[in-house]
Coordinates of C-alpha atoms and ligand atoms in Angstrom, one line a residue:
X1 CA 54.6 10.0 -41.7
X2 CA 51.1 9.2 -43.7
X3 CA 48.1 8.4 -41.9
X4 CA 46.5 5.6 -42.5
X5 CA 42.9 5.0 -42.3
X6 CA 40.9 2.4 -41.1
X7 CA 37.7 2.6 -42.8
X8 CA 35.4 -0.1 -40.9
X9 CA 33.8 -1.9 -44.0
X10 CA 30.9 -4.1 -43.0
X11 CA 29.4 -7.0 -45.6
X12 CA 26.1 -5.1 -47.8
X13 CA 23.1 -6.6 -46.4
X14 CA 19.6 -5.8 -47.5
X15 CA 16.3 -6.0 -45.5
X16 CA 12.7 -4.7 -45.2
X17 CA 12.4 -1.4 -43.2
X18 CA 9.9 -3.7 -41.3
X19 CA 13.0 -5.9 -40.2
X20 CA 15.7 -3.5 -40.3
X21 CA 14.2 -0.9 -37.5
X22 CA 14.1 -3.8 -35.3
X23 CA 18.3 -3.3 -35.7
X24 CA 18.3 0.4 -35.6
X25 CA 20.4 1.0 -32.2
X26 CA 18.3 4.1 -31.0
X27 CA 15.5 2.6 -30.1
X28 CA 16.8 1.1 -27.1
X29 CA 15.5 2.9 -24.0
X30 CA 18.0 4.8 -21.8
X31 CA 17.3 3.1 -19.0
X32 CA 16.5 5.3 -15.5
X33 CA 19.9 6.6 -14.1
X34 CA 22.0 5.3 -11.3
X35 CA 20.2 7.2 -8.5
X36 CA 18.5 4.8 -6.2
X37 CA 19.3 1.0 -4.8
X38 CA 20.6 -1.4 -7.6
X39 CA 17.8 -4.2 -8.5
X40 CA 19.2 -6.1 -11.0
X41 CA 19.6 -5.7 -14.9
X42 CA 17.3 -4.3 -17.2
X43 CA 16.6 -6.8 -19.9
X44 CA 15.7 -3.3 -22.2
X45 CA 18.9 -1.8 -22.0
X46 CA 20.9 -5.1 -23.1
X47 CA 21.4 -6.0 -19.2
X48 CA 22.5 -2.8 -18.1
X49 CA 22.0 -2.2 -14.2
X50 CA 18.7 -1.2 -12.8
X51 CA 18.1 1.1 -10.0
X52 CA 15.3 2.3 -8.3
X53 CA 14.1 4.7 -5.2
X54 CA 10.8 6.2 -4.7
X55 CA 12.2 9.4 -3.5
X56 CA 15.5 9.7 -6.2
X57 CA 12.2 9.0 -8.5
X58 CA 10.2 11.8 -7.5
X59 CA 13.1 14.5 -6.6
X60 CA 14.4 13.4 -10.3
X61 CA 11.3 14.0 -11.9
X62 CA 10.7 10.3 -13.0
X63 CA 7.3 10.4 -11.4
X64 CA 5.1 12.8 -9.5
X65 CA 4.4 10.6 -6.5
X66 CA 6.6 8.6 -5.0
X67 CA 3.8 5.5 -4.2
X68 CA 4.3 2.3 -5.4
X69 CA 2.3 -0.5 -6.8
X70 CA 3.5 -4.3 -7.2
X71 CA 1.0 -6.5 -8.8
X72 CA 1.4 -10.2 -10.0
X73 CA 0.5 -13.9 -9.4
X74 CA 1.4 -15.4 -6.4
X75 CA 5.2 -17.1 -6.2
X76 CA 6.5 -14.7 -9.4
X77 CA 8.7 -12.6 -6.5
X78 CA 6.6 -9.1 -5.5
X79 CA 7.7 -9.8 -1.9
X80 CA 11.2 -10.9 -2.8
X81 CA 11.5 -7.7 -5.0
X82 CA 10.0 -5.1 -2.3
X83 CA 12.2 -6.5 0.8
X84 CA 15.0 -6.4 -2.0
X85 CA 14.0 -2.3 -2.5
X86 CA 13.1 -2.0 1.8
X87 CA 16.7 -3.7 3.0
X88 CA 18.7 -1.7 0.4
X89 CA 17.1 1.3 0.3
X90 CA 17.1 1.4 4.2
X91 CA 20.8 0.4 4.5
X92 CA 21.9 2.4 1.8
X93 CA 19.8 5.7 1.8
X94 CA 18.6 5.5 5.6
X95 CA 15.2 5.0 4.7
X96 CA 12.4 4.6 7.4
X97 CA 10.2 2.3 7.1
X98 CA 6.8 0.4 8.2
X99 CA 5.2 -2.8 6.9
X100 CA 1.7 -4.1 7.9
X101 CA 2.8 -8.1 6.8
X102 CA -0.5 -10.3 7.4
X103 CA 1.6 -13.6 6.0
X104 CA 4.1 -12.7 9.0
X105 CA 6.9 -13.5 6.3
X106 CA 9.2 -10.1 6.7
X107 CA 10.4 -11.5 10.3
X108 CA 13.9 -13.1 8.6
X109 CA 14.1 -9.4 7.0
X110 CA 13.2 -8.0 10.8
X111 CA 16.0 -9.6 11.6
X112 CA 18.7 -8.5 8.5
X113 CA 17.3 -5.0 9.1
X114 CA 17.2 -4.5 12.9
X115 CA 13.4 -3.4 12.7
X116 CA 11.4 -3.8 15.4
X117 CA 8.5 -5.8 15.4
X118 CA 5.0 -5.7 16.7
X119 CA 2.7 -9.1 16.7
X120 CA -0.9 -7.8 17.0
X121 CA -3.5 -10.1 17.6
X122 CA -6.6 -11.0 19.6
X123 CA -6.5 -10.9 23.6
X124 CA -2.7 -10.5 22.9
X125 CA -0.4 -7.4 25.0
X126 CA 0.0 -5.6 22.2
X127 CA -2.4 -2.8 21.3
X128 CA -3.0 0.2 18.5
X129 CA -5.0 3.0 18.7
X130 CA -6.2 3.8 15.1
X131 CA -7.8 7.2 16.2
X132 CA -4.4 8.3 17.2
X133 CA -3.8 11.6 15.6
X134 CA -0.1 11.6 15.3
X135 CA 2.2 14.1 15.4
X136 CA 1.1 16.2 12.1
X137 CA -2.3 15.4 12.8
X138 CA -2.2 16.7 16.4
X139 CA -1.1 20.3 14.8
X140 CA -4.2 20.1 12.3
X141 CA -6.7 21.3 15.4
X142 CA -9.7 18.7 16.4
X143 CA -12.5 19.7 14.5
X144 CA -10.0 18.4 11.2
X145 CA -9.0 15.3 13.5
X146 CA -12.5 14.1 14.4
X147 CA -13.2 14.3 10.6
X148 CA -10.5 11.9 9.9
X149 CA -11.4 10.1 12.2
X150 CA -14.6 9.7 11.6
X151 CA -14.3 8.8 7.9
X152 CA -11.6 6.0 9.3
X153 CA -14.7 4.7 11.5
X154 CA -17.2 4.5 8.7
X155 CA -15.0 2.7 6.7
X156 CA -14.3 0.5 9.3
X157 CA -17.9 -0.2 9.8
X158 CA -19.3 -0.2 6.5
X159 CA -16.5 -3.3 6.0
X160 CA -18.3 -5.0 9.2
X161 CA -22.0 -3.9 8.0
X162 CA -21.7 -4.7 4.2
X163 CA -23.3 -1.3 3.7
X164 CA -22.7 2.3 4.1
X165 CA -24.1 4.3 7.4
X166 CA -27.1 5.4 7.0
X167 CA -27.7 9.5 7.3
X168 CA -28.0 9.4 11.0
X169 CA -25.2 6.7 12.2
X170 CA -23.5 9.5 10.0
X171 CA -24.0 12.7 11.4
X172 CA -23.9 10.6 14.7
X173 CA -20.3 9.3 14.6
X174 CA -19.1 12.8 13.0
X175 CA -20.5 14.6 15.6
X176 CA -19.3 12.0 18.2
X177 CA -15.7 12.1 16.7
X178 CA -15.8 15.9 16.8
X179 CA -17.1 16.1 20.5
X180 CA -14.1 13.7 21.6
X181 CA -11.1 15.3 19.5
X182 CA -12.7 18.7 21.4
X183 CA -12.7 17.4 24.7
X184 CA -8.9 15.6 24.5
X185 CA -7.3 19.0 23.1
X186 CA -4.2 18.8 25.2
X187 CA -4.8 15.1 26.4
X188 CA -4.5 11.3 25.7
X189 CA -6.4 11.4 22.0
X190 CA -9.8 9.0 22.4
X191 CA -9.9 5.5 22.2
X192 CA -12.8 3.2 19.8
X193 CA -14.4 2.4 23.3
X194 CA -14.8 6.1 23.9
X195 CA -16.3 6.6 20.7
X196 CA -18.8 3.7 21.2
X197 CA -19.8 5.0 24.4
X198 CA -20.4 8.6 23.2
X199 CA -22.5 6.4 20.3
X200 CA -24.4 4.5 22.6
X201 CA -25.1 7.8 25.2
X202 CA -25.3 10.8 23.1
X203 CA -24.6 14.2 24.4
X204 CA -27.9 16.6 25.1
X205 CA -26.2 18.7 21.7
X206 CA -26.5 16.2 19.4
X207 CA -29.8 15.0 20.5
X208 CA -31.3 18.7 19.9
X209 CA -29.4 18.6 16.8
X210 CA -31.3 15.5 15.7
X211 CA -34.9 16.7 17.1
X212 CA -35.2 13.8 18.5
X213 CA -34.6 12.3 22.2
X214 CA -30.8 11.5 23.6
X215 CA -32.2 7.8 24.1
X216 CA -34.0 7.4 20.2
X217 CA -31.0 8.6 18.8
X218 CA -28.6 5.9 20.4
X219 CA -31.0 3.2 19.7
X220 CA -31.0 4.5 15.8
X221 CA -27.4 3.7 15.6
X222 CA -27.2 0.2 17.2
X223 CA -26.6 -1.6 14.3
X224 CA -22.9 0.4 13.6
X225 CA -22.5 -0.2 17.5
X226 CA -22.8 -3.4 17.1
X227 CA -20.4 -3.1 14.2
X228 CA -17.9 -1.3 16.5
X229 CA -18.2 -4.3 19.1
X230 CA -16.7 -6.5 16.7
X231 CA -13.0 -4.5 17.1
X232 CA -13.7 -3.8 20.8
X233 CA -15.3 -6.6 22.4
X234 CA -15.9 -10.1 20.0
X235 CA -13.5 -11.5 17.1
X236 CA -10.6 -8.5 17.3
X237 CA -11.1 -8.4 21.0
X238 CA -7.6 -6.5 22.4
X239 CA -5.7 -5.2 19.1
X240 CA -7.5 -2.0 18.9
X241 CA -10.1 -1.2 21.9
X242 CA -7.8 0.8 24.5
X243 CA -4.3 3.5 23.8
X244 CA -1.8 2.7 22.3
X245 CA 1.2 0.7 23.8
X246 CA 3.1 -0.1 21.4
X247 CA 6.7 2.2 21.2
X248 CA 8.4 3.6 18.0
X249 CA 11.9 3.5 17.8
X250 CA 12.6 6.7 16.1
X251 CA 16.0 6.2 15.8
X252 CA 16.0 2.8 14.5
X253 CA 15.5 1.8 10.8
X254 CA 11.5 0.7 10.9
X255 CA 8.7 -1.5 11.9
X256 CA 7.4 -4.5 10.9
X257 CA 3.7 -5.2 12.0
X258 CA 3.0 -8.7 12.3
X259 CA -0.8 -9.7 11.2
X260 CA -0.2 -13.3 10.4
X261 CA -3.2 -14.2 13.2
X262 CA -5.7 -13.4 11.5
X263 CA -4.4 -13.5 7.9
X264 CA -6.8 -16.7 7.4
X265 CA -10.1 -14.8 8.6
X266 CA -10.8 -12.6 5.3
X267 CA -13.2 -10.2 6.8
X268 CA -11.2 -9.8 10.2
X269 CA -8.2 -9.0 7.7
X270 CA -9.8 -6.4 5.8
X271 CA -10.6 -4.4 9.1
X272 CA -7.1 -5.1 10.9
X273 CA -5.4 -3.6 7.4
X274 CA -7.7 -0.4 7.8
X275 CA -7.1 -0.1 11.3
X276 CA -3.4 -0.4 11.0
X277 CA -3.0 1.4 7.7
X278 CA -5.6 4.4 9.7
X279 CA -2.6 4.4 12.3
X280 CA 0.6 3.6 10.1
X281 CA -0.5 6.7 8.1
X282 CA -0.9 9.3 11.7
X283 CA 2.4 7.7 12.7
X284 CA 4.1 8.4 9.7
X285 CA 2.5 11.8 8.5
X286 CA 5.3 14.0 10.0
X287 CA 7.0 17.2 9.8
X288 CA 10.6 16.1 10.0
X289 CA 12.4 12.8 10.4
X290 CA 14.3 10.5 7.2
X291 CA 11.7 9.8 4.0
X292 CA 9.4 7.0 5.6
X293 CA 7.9 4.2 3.4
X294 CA 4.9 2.4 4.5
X295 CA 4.2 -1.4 2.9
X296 CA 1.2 -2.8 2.7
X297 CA 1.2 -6.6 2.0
X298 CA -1.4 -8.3 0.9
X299 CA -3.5 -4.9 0.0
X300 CA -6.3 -6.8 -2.1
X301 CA -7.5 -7.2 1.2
X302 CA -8.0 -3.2 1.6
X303 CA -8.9 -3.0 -2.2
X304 CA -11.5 -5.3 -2.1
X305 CA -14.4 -3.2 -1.5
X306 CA -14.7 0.3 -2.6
X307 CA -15.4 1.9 1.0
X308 CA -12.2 0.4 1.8
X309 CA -10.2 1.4 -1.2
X310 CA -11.8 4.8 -0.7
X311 CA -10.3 5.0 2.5
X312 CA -6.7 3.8 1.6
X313 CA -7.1 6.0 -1.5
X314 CA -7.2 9.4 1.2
X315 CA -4.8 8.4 3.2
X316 CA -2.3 7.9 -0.3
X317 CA -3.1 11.5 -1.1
X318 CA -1.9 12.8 2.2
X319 CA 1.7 11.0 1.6
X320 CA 3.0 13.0 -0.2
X321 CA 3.2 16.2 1.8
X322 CA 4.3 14.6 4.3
X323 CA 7.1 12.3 2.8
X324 CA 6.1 9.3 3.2
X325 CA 5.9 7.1 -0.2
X326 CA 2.9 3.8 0.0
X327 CA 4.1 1.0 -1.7
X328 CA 1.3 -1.8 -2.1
X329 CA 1.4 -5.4 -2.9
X330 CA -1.7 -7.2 -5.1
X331 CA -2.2 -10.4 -7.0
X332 CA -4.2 -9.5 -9.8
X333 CA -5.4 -6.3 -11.4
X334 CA -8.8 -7.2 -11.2
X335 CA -8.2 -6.3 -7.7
X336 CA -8.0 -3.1 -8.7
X337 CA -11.9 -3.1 -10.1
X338 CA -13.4 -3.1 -6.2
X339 CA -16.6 -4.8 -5.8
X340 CA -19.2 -2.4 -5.5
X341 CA -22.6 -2.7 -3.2
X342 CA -24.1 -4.6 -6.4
X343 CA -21.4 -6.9 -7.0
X344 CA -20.7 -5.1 -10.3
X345 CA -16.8 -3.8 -10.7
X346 CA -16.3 -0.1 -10.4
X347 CA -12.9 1.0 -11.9
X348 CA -13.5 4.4 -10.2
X349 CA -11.9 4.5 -6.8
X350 CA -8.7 1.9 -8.5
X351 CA -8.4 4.3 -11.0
X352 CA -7.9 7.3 -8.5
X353 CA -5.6 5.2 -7.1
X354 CA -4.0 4.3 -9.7
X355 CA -3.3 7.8 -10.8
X356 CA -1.5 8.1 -7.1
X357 CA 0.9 5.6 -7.7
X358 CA 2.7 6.5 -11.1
X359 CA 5.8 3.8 -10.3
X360 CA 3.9 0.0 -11.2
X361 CA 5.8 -3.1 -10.6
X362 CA 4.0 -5.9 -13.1
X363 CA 4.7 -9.2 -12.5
X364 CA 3.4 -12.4 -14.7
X365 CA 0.0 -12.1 -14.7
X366 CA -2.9 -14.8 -15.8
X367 CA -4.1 -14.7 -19.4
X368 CA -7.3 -13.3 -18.2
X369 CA -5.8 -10.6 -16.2
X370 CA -4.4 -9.3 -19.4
X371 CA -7.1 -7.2 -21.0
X372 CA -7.4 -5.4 -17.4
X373 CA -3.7 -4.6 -17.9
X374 CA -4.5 -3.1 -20.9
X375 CA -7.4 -1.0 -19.6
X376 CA -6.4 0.2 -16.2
X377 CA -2.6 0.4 -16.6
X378 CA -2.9 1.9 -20.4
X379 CA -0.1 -0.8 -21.2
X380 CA 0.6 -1.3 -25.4
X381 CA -0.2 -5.0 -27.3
X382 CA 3.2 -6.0 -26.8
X383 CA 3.5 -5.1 -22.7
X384 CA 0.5 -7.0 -22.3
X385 CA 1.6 -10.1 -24.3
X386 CA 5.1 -9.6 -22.3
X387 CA 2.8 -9.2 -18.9
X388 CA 1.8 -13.2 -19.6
X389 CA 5.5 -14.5 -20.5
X390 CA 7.6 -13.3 -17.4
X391 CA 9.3 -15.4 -15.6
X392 CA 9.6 -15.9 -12.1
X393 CA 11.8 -12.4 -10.0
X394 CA 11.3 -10.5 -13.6
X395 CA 9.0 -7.8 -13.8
X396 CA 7.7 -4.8 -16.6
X397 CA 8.0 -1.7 -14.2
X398 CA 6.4 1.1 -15.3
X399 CA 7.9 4.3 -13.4
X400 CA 6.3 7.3 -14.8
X401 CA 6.5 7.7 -18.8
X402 CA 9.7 5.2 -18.8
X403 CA 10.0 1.2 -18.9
X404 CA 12.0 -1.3 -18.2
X405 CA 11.9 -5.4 -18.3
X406 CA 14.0 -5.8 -14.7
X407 CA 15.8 -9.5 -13.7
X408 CA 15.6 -8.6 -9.9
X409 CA 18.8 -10.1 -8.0
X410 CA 18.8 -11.6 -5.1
X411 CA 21.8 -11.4 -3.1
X412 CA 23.7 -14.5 -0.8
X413 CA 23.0 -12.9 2.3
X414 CA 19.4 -12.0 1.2
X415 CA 18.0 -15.3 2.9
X416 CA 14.9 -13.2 3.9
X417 CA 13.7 -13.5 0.3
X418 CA 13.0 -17.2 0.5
X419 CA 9.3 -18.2 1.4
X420 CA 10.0 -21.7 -0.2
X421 CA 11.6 -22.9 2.3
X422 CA 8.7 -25.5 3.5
X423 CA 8.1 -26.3 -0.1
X424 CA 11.2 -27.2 -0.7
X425 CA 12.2 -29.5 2.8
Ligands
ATP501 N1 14.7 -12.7 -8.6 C1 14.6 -13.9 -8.0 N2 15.6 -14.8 -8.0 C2 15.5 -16.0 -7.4 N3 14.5 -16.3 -6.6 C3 13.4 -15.5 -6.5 C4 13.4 -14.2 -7.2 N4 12.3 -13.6 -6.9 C5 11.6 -14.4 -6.1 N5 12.3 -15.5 -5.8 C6 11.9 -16.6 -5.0 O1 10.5 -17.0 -5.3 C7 9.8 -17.4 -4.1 C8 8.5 -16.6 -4.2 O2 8.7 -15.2 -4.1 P1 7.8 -14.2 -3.3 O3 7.5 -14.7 -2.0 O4 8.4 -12.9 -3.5 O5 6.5 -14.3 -4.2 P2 5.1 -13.4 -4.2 O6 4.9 -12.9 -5.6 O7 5.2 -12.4 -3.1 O8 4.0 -14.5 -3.8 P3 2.7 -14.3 -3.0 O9 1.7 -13.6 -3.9 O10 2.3 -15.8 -2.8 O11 3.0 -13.6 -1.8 C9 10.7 -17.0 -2.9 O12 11.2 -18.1 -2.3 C10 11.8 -16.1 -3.5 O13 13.0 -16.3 -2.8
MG502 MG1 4.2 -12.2 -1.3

């Protein structure tokens, strides 16, 4: 019997190398492996799937964090694409996971999920503690609690005071913090009120520490007591003044805390995000347990101001040794620039950040946002140019050195995507 051979014979064609390597078949990217919740299709790859988890990421060696940024302008699908990743990743993988939501829009994914849900809002029943330590904090001995807790409070007040403390409010609520995680060693941690009264009455110590008299040094820090009174006693009255009393269901699949009251107050927002993140972070920061994700909605409102995005940015770095990967939702990238004390952008503290979060989720963004996208996200011409042209649920995700242009899919029984439902009756 003779072989016969086929020889494939395709028509001569002749081109420019400037055309032709636009054909050349190699320069298609690989795409990221199967390992993680399927997405949709990555326009890249000619359509092939996409999949994506935070953790698969990191133990793969995609990325050397596992946070998470989404960025883009409002309606192109961040919130669709993340409750997507949360009800997928948490079905499939067994995920754990905790959302501050100030729009009060991932109740219909509550419900999908089986995740409790807290409403927190003023003169209402339910109540956080952010100086709770939680359980890793609780093995980090007090004098390392009352520090974190103490940098949580001066970020809080600096947000209510426009300013940072001055030297003494300073060494006064350190040493205040410090004195309170001593004393409740072994008991019920200490509450905001008990750090304002400490404020207001200062111990014999710190007075002699201050040269100066118990009763001067209280009335050199009434300005951040006032500051304080705002969360205990005026707008915020009830969400964060007394222990906490809200439960955690351990063994179900997450939390979602509802913020939606004061969502339309911006200043009250910025200091129920800290509060919550402050206390989302202790909750989650634990030795054992499932990998833990913790989404933060609406976090322009933290990134605003650079005390604030300081703040956020120390609680990011802790994350990751304890397993728990942030994933953070903004409109534009300027809100990565936080406004410093002078009104002028600082890139500094986004660009920290920015450095924690090595997986970015781009969404369209405005023509002016583009040269931003450039600068703080290091994206080429063409990403850019592409950043301006994407359509509604598609996205340029940048997951460590790798991209991909991702159609997100939306599933029949993922109804909890839809927040056009009163635009459209
Ligand atoms: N991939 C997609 N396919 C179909 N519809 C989508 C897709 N992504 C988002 N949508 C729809 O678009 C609408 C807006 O999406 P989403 O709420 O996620 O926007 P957003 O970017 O979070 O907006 P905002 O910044 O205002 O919060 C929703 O009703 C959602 O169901
Ligand atoms: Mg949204």
């Amino acid at each position: 019997m003779t072989a016969v051979l086929h020889r494939l014979r395709v028509p001569r064609h002749r081109s420019t190398t400037a055309h032709l390597c636009s054909a050349y078949p190699f320069l298609a990217e690989g795409g990221l492996g199967s390992a993680g919740a399927y997405l949709g299709t990555n326009v890249l790859t000619g359509g092939g799937g996409f999949a994506y988890d935070p953790f698969e990421a990191y133990r793969s060696g995609l990325v050397t964090n596992p946070n998470v940024l989404f960025a883009g302008e409002p309606g192109t699908g961040k919130s669709a694409t993340a409750k997507c990743l949360i009800y997928r990743t948490c079905g499939v993988f067994g995920r754990w996971v905790a959302i501050a939501d100030p729009k009060g829009e991932y109740l219909p994914l509550a419900d999908a999920l089986g995740l409790s849900v807290v409403k927190l809002h003023p003169g209402g029943s339910s109540r956080i503690n952010p100086l709770d330590p939680g359980p890793a904090g609780a093995a980090d001995g007090p004098d390392e609690i009352g520090r974190r807790q103490a940098a949580l409070v001066a970020a809080l007040l600096g947000s209510v005071l426009h300013r940072d403390l001055t030297p003494v409010e300073d060494a006064v609520l350190g040493w205040s913090t410090l004195h309170l995680a001593r004393a409740t060693v072994n008991a019920d941690p200490p509450t905001l009120a008990d750090l304002a009264a400490v404020m207001a009455d200062p111990t014999d110590d710190m007075a002699r520490r201050a040269r100066t008299s118990a009763a001067d040094l209280a009335r050199s820090v009434d300005a951040a007591l006032y500051g304080l009174g705002k969360l205990l006693d005026r707008s915020l009255r009830g969400m964060f003044d007394g222990p906490t009393n809200v439960g955690v269901d351990w063994s179900g699949p997450g939390l979602v805390l509802d913020l939606s009251a004061v969502h339309h107050e911006r200043e009250a927002l910025t200091l129920v995000m800290l509060a919550t993140t402050a206390w989302l972070q202790a909750l989650l920061a634990r030795p054992d347990g499932p990998p833990r994700m913790q989404v933060l909605d609406e976090a322009w409102s933290l990134l605003a101001e650079e005390r604030t995005s300081r703040y956020l940015q120390s609680c990011w770095k802790l994350g990751r040794s304890y397993g728990v990967a942030n994933v953070a939702i903004v409109h534009r990238l300027s809100d990565l620039r936080s406004q410093a004390d002078d009104g002028t952008a600082t890139a500094k503290v986004s660009m920290g950040l920015l450095a924690d979060t090595q997986t970015r989720v781009l969404f369209r963004q405005s023509s002016d946002q583009l040269d931003d996208a450039r600068s703080l996200l290091g994206l080429t011409s063409t990403e850019a140019l592409v950043l301006g042209r994407l359509c509604r649920g598609r996205a340029l995700w940048k997951v460590g050195g790798h991209t991909a242009i991702v159609q997100h899919g939306i599933g029949r029984s993922e109804r909890f995507c839809d927040t056009d439902a009163r635009m459209a009756s």
